Amino acid sequence: MSDREMTAYRYGDGSIGYPGHPLGPDGQEPVDTVDLSEYTATVVTWTTSTATPPGVREPNHIAIVEFDVDGEPVRAIGQLTTDEIESGDEVRPIYAEELREPGAGIKIAESQAWDGFRFEPV
Amino acid sequence: MERVAIIGSSMTQFGQREGWIRDLLAEAGTACLSDAGVEPGDLKHLYVSNMASGEFEGQGGIMNALAHDLGALPAYTERIDQTSSSGGAGIYAAWRSIASGASELTMLVGGEKMTHRSTAEATDVIASITHPCEYKHGVTLPSFAGMTARHYLERFDAPRESLAKVAVKNHENGVDNPHAQFRKEVDLETVLESPIVADPLRLYDFCPITDGSAALMFCPESVAQEYTDEYAVVAGVAGATDTHVVHERPDPTVMGGVVESGEAAYEMSGYGPGEIDVAELHDMFTILEFLQMEGLGFAEQGEAWKRVEAGETDRDGELPINTSGGLKSKGHPLGASGVAQGVEIYEQLVGEAGPRQVDAEVGLCCNVGGFGNCVITTIMEAAA
């Protein structure tokens, strides 16, 4: 199910959002896509989760990061490759074929993609 | 539009219970009927607040089951699911049913049966509300709390101990709640040295997994005195929704649903934050008590921790918060929690809170679904 892109939507008002939605802020339709995997981002905040659900690595390092796409801020969430991290650090997306074990949790395996991008310190 | 009165309440023991969801709902429903002096056949509407009886237990159709089990046929019945704010949404639905004239007598019963599942399984059921882009990374509600807490502490230079003091306060309050899951005090050191769950938050920053049920009875104020001299009135109630994807919010420390539902409830009631005498906030995680205090106008952004540090939210403080023990100590049976918040405020306003009683004429409860995804704020006042 992967296209190996971290696809964000650009909406009619110029804003960019990840993930994409059928309609953006104030009902704006998407007009373009942006591959965030081509950009670096800054860690806004992060945590190490030790109480993880079935099929999830333990511990699980997760961060909210912010990309700057030509002056437009775009936030995303994802696993970190390490807990050697601080808020404000620069990270880059690294593709992973399987972020957690499909079907081990409550969601039907076929209902969504399980690959994606972890964030690695630059 | 009819003013809506609350004329009775009940709450089961919260904690690890042997009964299943139908048993818990029937226990609270029976007790509420008795407390209000209402015959089940007189109910016009019967609402059941519940998030996930199907996922937890494999039992669906619990609203119809409860109506039959209580002998309340042919009352109209409906299950209210708004994740963790199902209870608050049930209060909103019950209020609408009476205010609109659609019902003359509505009972709301909230409940959840969770403890037969492992912590990992229960966490996954709750995490299923997240967006696929979050879920595939193993994001859980506790991990949102950890990230938000870190951001709050770093940005506002708040001491880690201030979060722990929320847990200490709410456990202290829970000691006097006979229905609370944990009736034991914890000290600051215990909280700060407990195992890490989502760094920087530790075990005692989180509510437990809980079974339980709670109920409220609603009728038009014009007939409330046919049932009781002591009742409360729903002065304001409103709900609002924030982004499904948590990181898409402009400010990680602002829950838009809290702000919007709070403003609407204040406007409807005619009260402002300074006129609230007691509040029940959704302390599923200690950091949420700060965010709701700020979103509801009890403190400026980044300042809530100072009021907690100063003891102003203690039971004998200027604004007692979570006199019930909160979700933290009382427990968090998802669909029951918002109803139980309403039970505490109702009992405070009619003088039935026993050793937890504070001097209150106006109370507020804020019930948060997801990580601020859906929020219901309710303001009640004591009958004049």
Coordinates of C-alpha atoms in Angstrom, one line a residue:
Chain A
M1 CA 0.0 0.0 0.0
S2 CA 3.1 2.3 0.2
D3 CA 4.1 4.8 -2.4
R4 CA 7.2 5.5 -0.3
E5 CA 6.3 9.1 -0.1
M6 CA 5.2 11.1 3.0
T7 CA 2.3 12.7 1.3
A8 CA 0.9 16.0 2.6
Y9 CA -1.9 17.9 0.9
R10 CA -1.7 21.6 -0.2
Y11 CA -5.1 23.2 0.0
G12 CA -6.7 26.1 -1.9
D13 CA -5.8 28.6 0.8
G14 CA -2.1 27.7 0.5
S15 CA -1.9 25.8 3.8
I16 CA -0.4 22.3 3.9
G17 CA -1.6 19.5 6.1
Y18 CA -0.4 16.0 7.0
P19 CA -2.2 13.6 6.7
G20 CA -4.4 14.8 3.9
H21 CA -8.2 15.2 4.3
P22 CA -10.9 15.2 1.6
L23 CA -11.5 18.8 2.6
G24 CA -9.0 21.1 4.4
P25 CA -9.4 24.1 6.6
D26 CA -12.7 25.9 6.0
G27 CA -13.7 23.3 3.5
Q28 CA -10.9 24.1 1.1
E29 CA -10.3 21.3 -1.5
P30 CA -6.8 19.9 -1.9
V31 CA -5.0 21.3 -5.0
D32 CA -1.6 19.6 -4.8
T33 CA 0.5 17.2 -2.8
V34 CA 3.9 17.6 -1.2
D35 CA 6.3 14.8 -0.4
L36 CA 7.6 15.6 3.1
S37 CA 10.2 12.9 3.0
E38 CA 12.3 15.3 0.9
Y39 CA 12.5 17.8 3.8
T40 CA 14.0 17.8 7.3
A41 CA 11.9 18.8 10.3
T42 CA 12.4 20.1 13.9
V43 CA 11.3 18.1 16.9
V44 CA 8.4 20.0 18.7
T45 CA 8.1 17.4 21.5
W46 CA 8.6 13.7 22.0
T47 CA 8.1 10.9 24.5
T48 CA 9.2 7.3 25.1
S49 CA 6.2 5.1 25.6
T50 CA 6.7 2.0 27.7
A51 CA 3.1 0.8 27.8
T52 CA 2.6 -0.2 24.2
P53 CA -0.3 -2.0 22.6
P54 CA 0.0 -5.4 20.9
G55 CA 2.3 -5.4 17.9
V56 CA 4.1 -2.2 18.9
R57 CA 7.8 -2.1 19.8
E58 CA 8.7 -1.5 23.4
P59 CA 9.8 1.1 24.3
N60 CA 8.3 3.2 21.5
H61 CA 10.0 6.6 20.9
I62 CA 7.5 9.0 19.3
A63 CA 7.8 12.7 18.3
I64 CA 5.7 15.5 16.9
V65 CA 7.9 17.3 14.4
E66 CA 7.4 20.4 12.2
F67 CA 8.5 20.7 8.6
D68 CA 9.1 24.0 6.9
V69 CA 7.9 23.7 3.3
D70 CA 9.0 26.9 1.7
G71 CA 7.9 29.0 4.7
E72 CA 4.7 27.0 5.3
P73 CA 4.8 25.0 8.6
V74 CA 3.5 21.4 8.5
R75 CA 3.5 19.1 11.5
A76 CA 3.6 15.3 11.6
I77 CA 3.9 12.5 14.1
G78 CA 6.0 9.4 13.9
Q79 CA 8.4 7.0 15.6
L80 CA 11.9 8.1 16.4
T81 CA 14.9 5.9 15.6
T82 CA 16.4 6.8 18.9
D83 CA 15.7 8.3 22.3
E84 CA 18.9 10.4 22.0
I85 CA 16.8 13.4 21.1
E86 CA 15.8 16.8 22.4
S87 CA 13.1 19.2 21.5
G88 CA 14.4 21.5 18.8
D89 CA 16.6 18.8 17.2
E90 CA 16.6 18.5 13.4
V91 CA 15.4 15.1 12.1
R92 CA 14.9 13.5 8.7
P93 CA 12.3 10.9 7.6
I94 CA 13.6 7.4 7.2
Y95 CA 11.3 4.8 5.4
A96 CA 10.3 1.7 7.4
E97 CA 8.3 -1.1 5.7
E98 CA 6.5 -2.1 8.9
L99 CA 6.0 0.3 11.9
R100 CA 4.0 -2.1 13.9
E101 CA 2.8 -5.7 13.3
P102 CA -0.3 -5.5 11.1
G103 CA -3.3 -7.3 12.6
A104 CA -1.8 -7.7 16.1
G105 CA -4.0 -5.0 17.4
I106 CA -7.7 -4.3 17.2
K107 CA -7.7 -2.8 13.7
I108 CA -8.2 -5.0 10.7
A109 CA -4.8 -5.4 8.9
E110 CA -6.2 -4.5 5.5
S111 CA -7.9 -1.3 6.7
Q112 CA -4.8 0.8 6.6
A113 CA -1.1 1.0 5.6
W114 CA 1.5 -0.1 8.2
D115 CA 4.6 1.3 6.5
G116 CA 5.8 4.9 6.9
F117 CA 8.6 7.1 8.1
R118 CA 10.5 7.2 11.3
F119 CA 12.5 10.3 12.2
E120 CA 16.3 10.1 12.6
P121 CA 18.5 12.9 14.0
V122 CA 20.4 14.7 11.3
Chain B
M1 CA -37.6 26.2 26.5
E2 CA -37.9 24.1 29.6
R3 CA -35.3 24.5 32.3
V4 CA -33.9 21.1 33.1
A5 CA -33.6 19.7 36.6
I6 CA -31.5 16.8 37.9
I7 CA -33.5 15.0 40.7
G8 CA -31.5 11.9 41.4
S9 CA -28.2 10.2 41.0
S10 CA -26.3 7.0 41.6
M11 CA -22.9 5.5 41.2
T12 CA -21.7 1.9 41.5
Q13 CA -18.4 1.0 43.2
F14 CA -15.7 1.8 40.6
G15 CA -12.8 -0.6 40.2
Q16 CA -12.4 -4.3 39.3
R17 CA -16.0 -5.7 39.2
E18 CA -17.3 -9.2 38.7
G19 CA -20.4 -8.1 36.8
W20 CA -20.5 -7.5 33.0
I21 CA -21.7 -4.3 31.3
R22 CA -25.4 -5.2 31.6
D23 CA -25.0 -5.9 35.3
L24 CA -23.2 -2.7 36.0
L25 CA -25.7 -0.6 34.0
A26 CA -28.7 -2.2 35.8
E27 CA -27.1 -1.7 39.2
A28 CA -26.6 2.1 38.6
G29 CA -30.0 2.4 36.9
T30 CA -31.9 0.6 39.7
A31 CA -30.2 2.8 42.3
C32 CA -30.9 6.0 40.4
L33 CA -34.6 5.1 40.1
S34 CA -34.7 4.6 43.8
D35 CA -32.8 7.7 44.6
A36 CA -35.2 9.9 42.5
G37 CA -38.3 8.1 43.6
V38 CA -39.2 7.2 40.0
E39 CA -41.0 4.1 38.7
P40 CA -39.3 2.6 35.7
G41 CA -42.5 2.6 33.7
D42 CA -42.7 6.4 34.0
L43 CA -39.4 6.9 32.1
K44 CA -39.9 8.4 28.7
H45 CA -36.3 8.3 27.5
L46 CA -33.4 6.1 28.7
Y47 CA -29.9 6.9 27.4
V48 CA -26.9 4.7 27.9
S49 CA -23.4 6.3 27.6
N50 CA -20.8 3.7 26.6
M51 CA -17.8 3.8 24.4
A52 CA -16.9 0.2 23.5
S53 CA -19.0 -2.6 25.0
G54 CA -18.7 -4.4 21.6
E55 CA -14.9 -4.1 21.5
F56 CA -14.4 -4.9 25.2
E57 CA -17.0 -7.6 25.8
G58 CA -18.7 -8.4 22.5
Q59 CA -22.1 -7.1 23.8
G60 CA -24.0 -4.8 21.6
G61 CA -27.5 -3.3 21.9
I62 CA -27.0 -2.4 25.6
M63 CA -29.5 0.4 25.6
N64 CA -32.4 -1.8 24.7
A65 CA -31.1 -4.5 27.0
L66 CA -31.1 -2.0 29.9
A67 CA -34.6 -0.8 29.2
H68 CA -35.8 -4.4 29.3
D69 CA -33.8 -5.3 32.4
L70 CA -35.2 -2.3 34.3
G71 CA -38.8 -2.8 33.2
A72 CA -38.7 0.6 31.5
L73 CA -40.5 -0.5 28.3
P74 CA -41.6 1.2 26.1
A75 CA -39.3 4.2 26.9
Y76 CA -37.3 5.5 23.9
T77 CA -33.7 4.4 24.3
E78 CA -30.4 5.3 22.7
R79 CA -26.7 4.5 23.1
I80 CA -24.5 7.6 23.3
D81 CA -20.9 7.0 22.1
Q82 CA -18.5 9.9 22.0
T83 CA -15.5 7.9 23.2
S84 CA -14.3 9.1 26.7
S85 CA -16.8 11.9 26.6
S86 CA -19.8 9.6 26.1
G87 CA -21.0 10.5 29.6
G88 CA -20.9 14.2 29.0
A89 CA -22.6 13.7 25.6
G90 CA -25.2 11.7 27.5
I91 CA -25.8 14.7 29.8
Y92 CA -26.2 16.9 26.7
A93 CA -28.6 14.4 25.1
A94 CA -30.7 14.1 28.3
W95 CA -30.8 17.9 28.6
R96 CA -32.0 18.2 25.0
S97 CA -34.7 15.6 25.5
I98 CA -36.2 17.5 28.4
A99 CA -35.5 21.1 27.2
S100 CA -37.2 20.3 23.8
G101 CA -40.2 18.8 25.4
A102 CA -39.6 15.4 23.8
S103 CA -39.4 13.7 27.2
E104 CA -40.8 14.5 30.6
L105 CA -38.6 12.1 32.4
T106 CA -35.1 10.9 31.2
M107 CA -32.6 8.7 32.9
L108 CA -29.0 8.6 31.8
V109 CA -26.8 5.6 32.7
G110 CA -23.2 5.5 31.8
G111 CA -21.0 2.4 32.1
E112 CA -18.0 0.5 30.9
K113 CA -16.6 -2.9 31.6
M114 CA -12.8 -3.0 31.0
T115 CA -10.7 -4.8 33.6
H116 CA -11.1 -8.3 32.1
R117 CA -8.8 -7.1 29.3
S118 CA -5.1 -6.7 29.8
T119 CA -3.6 -3.2 30.0
A120 CA -2.2 -3.6 26.5
E121 CA -5.5 -4.7 25.0
A122 CA -7.5 -1.9 26.8
T123 CA -4.9 0.6 25.6
D124 CA -5.4 -0.6 22.1
V125 CA -9.2 -0.4 22.2
I126 CA -8.8 3.2 23.3
A127 CA -6.0 3.9 20.8
S128 CA -8.3 2.7 18.0
I129 CA -9.9 6.1 18.0
T130 CA -6.7 7.6 16.6
H131 CA -6.1 8.4 12.9
P132 CA -4.4 5.6 10.9
C133 CA -1.3 7.8 10.5
E134 CA -1.1 7.9 14.3
Y135 CA -2.2 4.3 15.0
K136 CA 0.4 2.7 12.7
H137 CA 3.2 4.3 14.8
G138 CA 1.8 2.8 18.0
V139 CA 0.6 6.1 19.2
T140 CA -1.6 5.8 22.4
L141 CA -3.5 8.3 24.4
P142 CA -0.8 8.1 27.2
S143 CA 1.9 8.9 24.6
F144 CA -0.1 12.0 23.5
A145 CA -0.1 13.0 27.2
G146 CA 3.7 12.4 27.5
M147 CA 4.4 14.6 24.5
T148 CA 2.1 17.3 25.7
A149 CA 3.4 17.3 29.2
R150 CA 7.0 17.6 28.0
H151 CA 6.1 20.6 25.8
Y152 CA 4.1 22.2 28.6
L153 CA 7.0 21.9 31.1
E154 CA 9.6 23.1 28.7
R155 CA 7.6 26.0 27.3
F156 CA 6.2 27.3 30.5
D157 CA 9.1 26.4 32.8
A158 CA 6.8 24.5 35.1
P159 CA 8.3 22.2 37.6
R160 CA 7.7 18.4 37.1
E161 CA 6.5 18.3 40.7
S162 CA 3.5 20.4 39.8
L163 CA 2.0 17.6 37.8
A164 CA 2.6 15.1 40.6
K165 CA 0.8 17.4 42.9
V166 CA -2.4 17.0 40.8
A167 CA -2.1 13.2 41.5
V168 CA -1.4 13.8 45.2
K169 CA -4.5 16.1 45.5
N170 CA -6.9 13.9 43.7
H171 CA -5.8 10.8 45.6
E172 CA -6.4 12.7 48.8
N173 CA -9.9 13.6 47.7
G174 CA -10.6 10.0 46.6
V175 CA -10.0 8.7 50.1
D176 CA -13.4 10.2 51.1
N177 CA -15.3 8.8 48.1
P178 CA -16.7 5.4 49.0
H179 CA -17.1 4.5 45.4
A180 CA -13.6 5.4 44.3
Q181 CA -11.3 2.7 42.9
F182 CA -8.3 3.9 44.9
R183 CA -9.0 5.2 48.4
K184 CA -5.4 5.8 49.4
E185 CA -3.2 8.8 49.6
V186 CA 0.0 8.9 47.7
D187 CA 2.9 11.3 48.4
L188 CA 4.9 13.3 46.0
E189 CA 7.9 11.0 46.2
T190 CA 5.8 8.0 45.3
V191 CA 4.4 9.7 42.2
L192 CA 7.8 11.0 41.1
E193 CA 9.5 7.6 41.6
S194 CA 6.8 5.4 40.0
P195 CA 7.6 3.7 36.7
I196 CA 7.8 5.7 33.5
V197 CA 4.8 5.2 31.2
A198 CA 5.2 8.0 28.7
D199 CA 8.3 10.1 29.6
P200 CA 8.1 12.5 31.5
L201 CA 4.9 11.1 32.9
R202 CA 4.9 8.2 35.3
L203 CA 2.4 5.6 36.5
Y204 CA 0.7 7.9 39.0
D205 CA 0.2 10.6 36.4
F206 CA -2.4 8.2 34.7
C207 CA -5.9 7.1 35.6
P208 CA -6.5 3.3 36.1
I209 CA -8.5 0.9 33.9
T210 CA -11.9 0.6 35.6
D211 CA -15.3 -1.1 35.6
G212 CA -18.2 0.9 36.8
S213 CA -21.5 2.7 36.1
A214 CA -23.2 6.0 37.1
A215 CA -26.6 7.5 36.5
L216 CA -28.6 10.8 36.6
M217 CA -32.3 11.5 36.4
F218 CA -33.6 14.5 34.5
C219 CA -37.0 16.2 34.4
P220 CA -38.4 19.7 33.7
E221 CA -37.8 22.1 36.6
S222 CA -41.5 22.8 36.7
V223 CA -42.2 19.3 38.1
A224 CA -38.9 18.7 40.0
Q225 CA -40.5 19.4 43.4
E226 CA -43.0 16.6 42.8
Y227 CA -39.9 14.4 43.4
T228 CA -37.7 16.3 45.7
D229 CA -37.1 19.6 47.4
E230 CA -33.3 19.4 46.7
Y231 CA -32.3 19.4 43.1
A232 CA -29.9 20.9 40.7
V233 CA -30.5 22.7 37.4
V234 CA -28.5 22.3 34.2
A235 CA -27.7 26.0 33.7
G236 CA -25.4 25.5 30.6
V237 CA -24.2 22.6 28.5
A238 CA -22.3 22.6 25.3
G239 CA -20.1 20.4 23.2
A240 CA -17.3 21.1 20.7
T241 CA -14.9 19.1 18.5
D242 CA -11.2 19.5 17.8
T243 CA -9.0 17.9 15.2
H244 CA -9.0 14.1 14.9
V245 CA -5.3 14.3 14.2
V246 CA -3.8 15.7 17.3
H247 CA -0.6 17.2 15.8
E248 CA -2.7 19.3 13.4
R249 CA -3.7 21.6 16.3
P250 CA -1.9 25.0 16.2
D251 CA -0.9 24.9 19.8
P252 CA -0.2 21.5 21.6
T253 CA -1.2 23.0 24.9
V254 CA -4.6 24.3 23.9
M255 CA -7.6 22.0 23.6
G256 CA -9.9 23.9 21.3
G257 CA -12.9 21.7 22.3
V258 CA -12.4 22.7 25.9
V259 CA -12.2 26.4 25.0
E260 CA -15.2 26.3 22.7
S261 CA -17.5 24.1 24.8
G262 CA -16.6 26.1 27.9
E263 CA -17.3 29.5 26.3
A264 CA -20.7 28.2 25.0
A265 CA -21.7 26.7 28.4
Y266 CA -20.7 29.9 30.2
E267 CA -22.7 32.0 27.7
M268 CA -25.8 29.8 28.1
S269 CA -25.6 29.7 31.9
G270 CA -24.8 33.4 32.4
Y271 CA -21.9 32.4 34.7
G272 CA -18.2 33.0 34.2
P273 CA -15.1 31.2 35.3
G274 CA -14.9 33.3 38.5
E275 CA -18.4 32.2 39.6
I276 CA -17.7 28.5 39.5
D277 CA -17.5 27.1 43.1
V278 CA -16.4 23.6 42.3
A279 CA -15.3 21.7 39.2
E280 CA -14.8 18.2 38.0
L281 CA -12.1 18.1 35.3
H282 CA -11.2 15.1 33.1
D283 CA -7.8 14.2 34.7
M284 CA -7.3 11.0 32.7
F285 CA -3.7 12.3 32.8
T286 CA -2.4 14.9 35.2
I287 CA -1.4 17.3 32.4
L288 CA -5.1 17.4 31.3
E289 CA -6.1 19.1 34.5
F290 CA -3.7 22.0 33.7
L291 CA -5.0 22.2 30.1
Q292 CA -8.6 22.3 31.1
M293 CA -8.1 24.8 33.9
E294 CA -6.5 27.1 31.3
G295 CA -9.0 26.3 28.5
L296 CA -11.9 27.1 30.9
G297 CA -10.5 30.3 32.1
F298 CA -9.5 29.2 35.6
A299 CA -6.0 30.2 34.8
E300 CA -4.0 32.0 32.1
Q301 CA -2.2 29.8 29.6
G302 CA 0.9 28.3 31.2
E303 CA -0.2 29.4 34.7
A304 CA -2.5 26.6 35.9
W305 CA 0.4 24.8 37.7
K306 CA 0.8 27.8 39.9
R307 CA -2.7 27.6 41.3
V308 CA -2.2 23.9 42.0
E309 CA 1.2 24.6 43.7
A310 CA -0.6 27.3 45.8
G311 CA -3.2 24.8 47.0
E312 CA -6.0 26.8 45.4
T313 CA -7.5 23.7 43.8
D314 CA -7.5 21.7 47.0
R315 CA -10.8 20.8 48.6
D316 CA -10.5 23.7 51.0
G317 CA -9.1 26.0 48.4
E318 CA -10.6 28.9 46.4
L319 CA -11.6 26.5 43.5
P320 CA -11.8 22.9 44.6
I321 CA -11.1 20.7 41.6
N322 CA -12.0 17.0 41.4
T323 CA -13.4 16.6 44.9
S324 CA -14.6 13.2 43.8
G325 CA -11.0 12.1 43.5
G326 CA -11.2 12.6 39.7
L327 CA -10.6 10.0 37.1
K328 CA -7.1 9.6 38.7
S329 CA -8.3 8.1 42.0
K330 CA -12.0 7.4 41.4
G331 CA -11.3 5.5 38.2
H332 CA -12.2 5.9 34.5
P333 CA -14.8 3.5 33.2
L334 CA -14.9 5.3 29.9
G335 CA -18.7 5.8 29.3
A336 CA -19.4 6.2 33.0
S337 CA -16.8 8.9 33.7
G338 CA -18.7 12.0 32.4
V339 CA -21.9 10.8 34.2
A340 CA -19.9 10.3 37.4
Q341 CA -18.5 13.8 37.1
G342 CA -22.1 15.0 36.9
V343 CA -23.0 12.9 39.9
E344 CA -20.3 14.6 42.0
I345 CA -21.3 18.1 41.0
Y346 CA -25.0 17.2 41.6
E347 CA -24.2 15.8 45.0
Q348 CA -22.1 18.9 45.9
L349 CA -25.0 21.2 44.9
V350 CA -27.7 19.4 46.8
G351 CA -25.5 18.9 49.9
E352 CA -25.1 15.1 49.6
A353 CA -21.3 14.9 49.2
G354 CA -20.6 13.8 52.8
P355 CA -17.0 14.3 53.9
R356 CA -16.2 15.7 50.5
Q357 CA -18.8 18.5 50.8
V358 CA -17.7 22.0 49.8
D359 CA -19.7 25.3 49.9
A360 CA -21.0 25.4 46.3
E361 CA -24.0 27.0 44.5
V362 CA -22.5 26.6 41.0
G363 CA -20.5 23.7 39.6
L364 CA -18.9 22.7 36.4
C365 CA -17.8 19.5 34.8
C366 CA -15.6 19.0 31.7
N367 CA -15.6 15.6 30.0
V368 CA -12.9 15.1 27.4
G369 CA -13.1 12.4 24.6
G370 CA -10.0 11.2 22.9
F371 CA -7.1 13.6 23.5
G372 CA -9.4 16.6 23.4
N373 CA -11.1 15.4 20.2
C374 CA -14.6 15.8 21.6
V375 CA -15.5 17.8 24.7
I376 CA -18.6 18.5 26.7
T377 CA -18.8 21.2 29.4
T378 CA -21.8 21.3 31.8
I379 CA -22.6 23.9 34.3
M380 CA -25.1 23.2 37.1
E381 CA -26.6 25.4 39.7
A382 CA -28.4 24.6 43.0
A383 CA -32.1 25.1 42.9
A384 CA -33.0 28.5 44.2

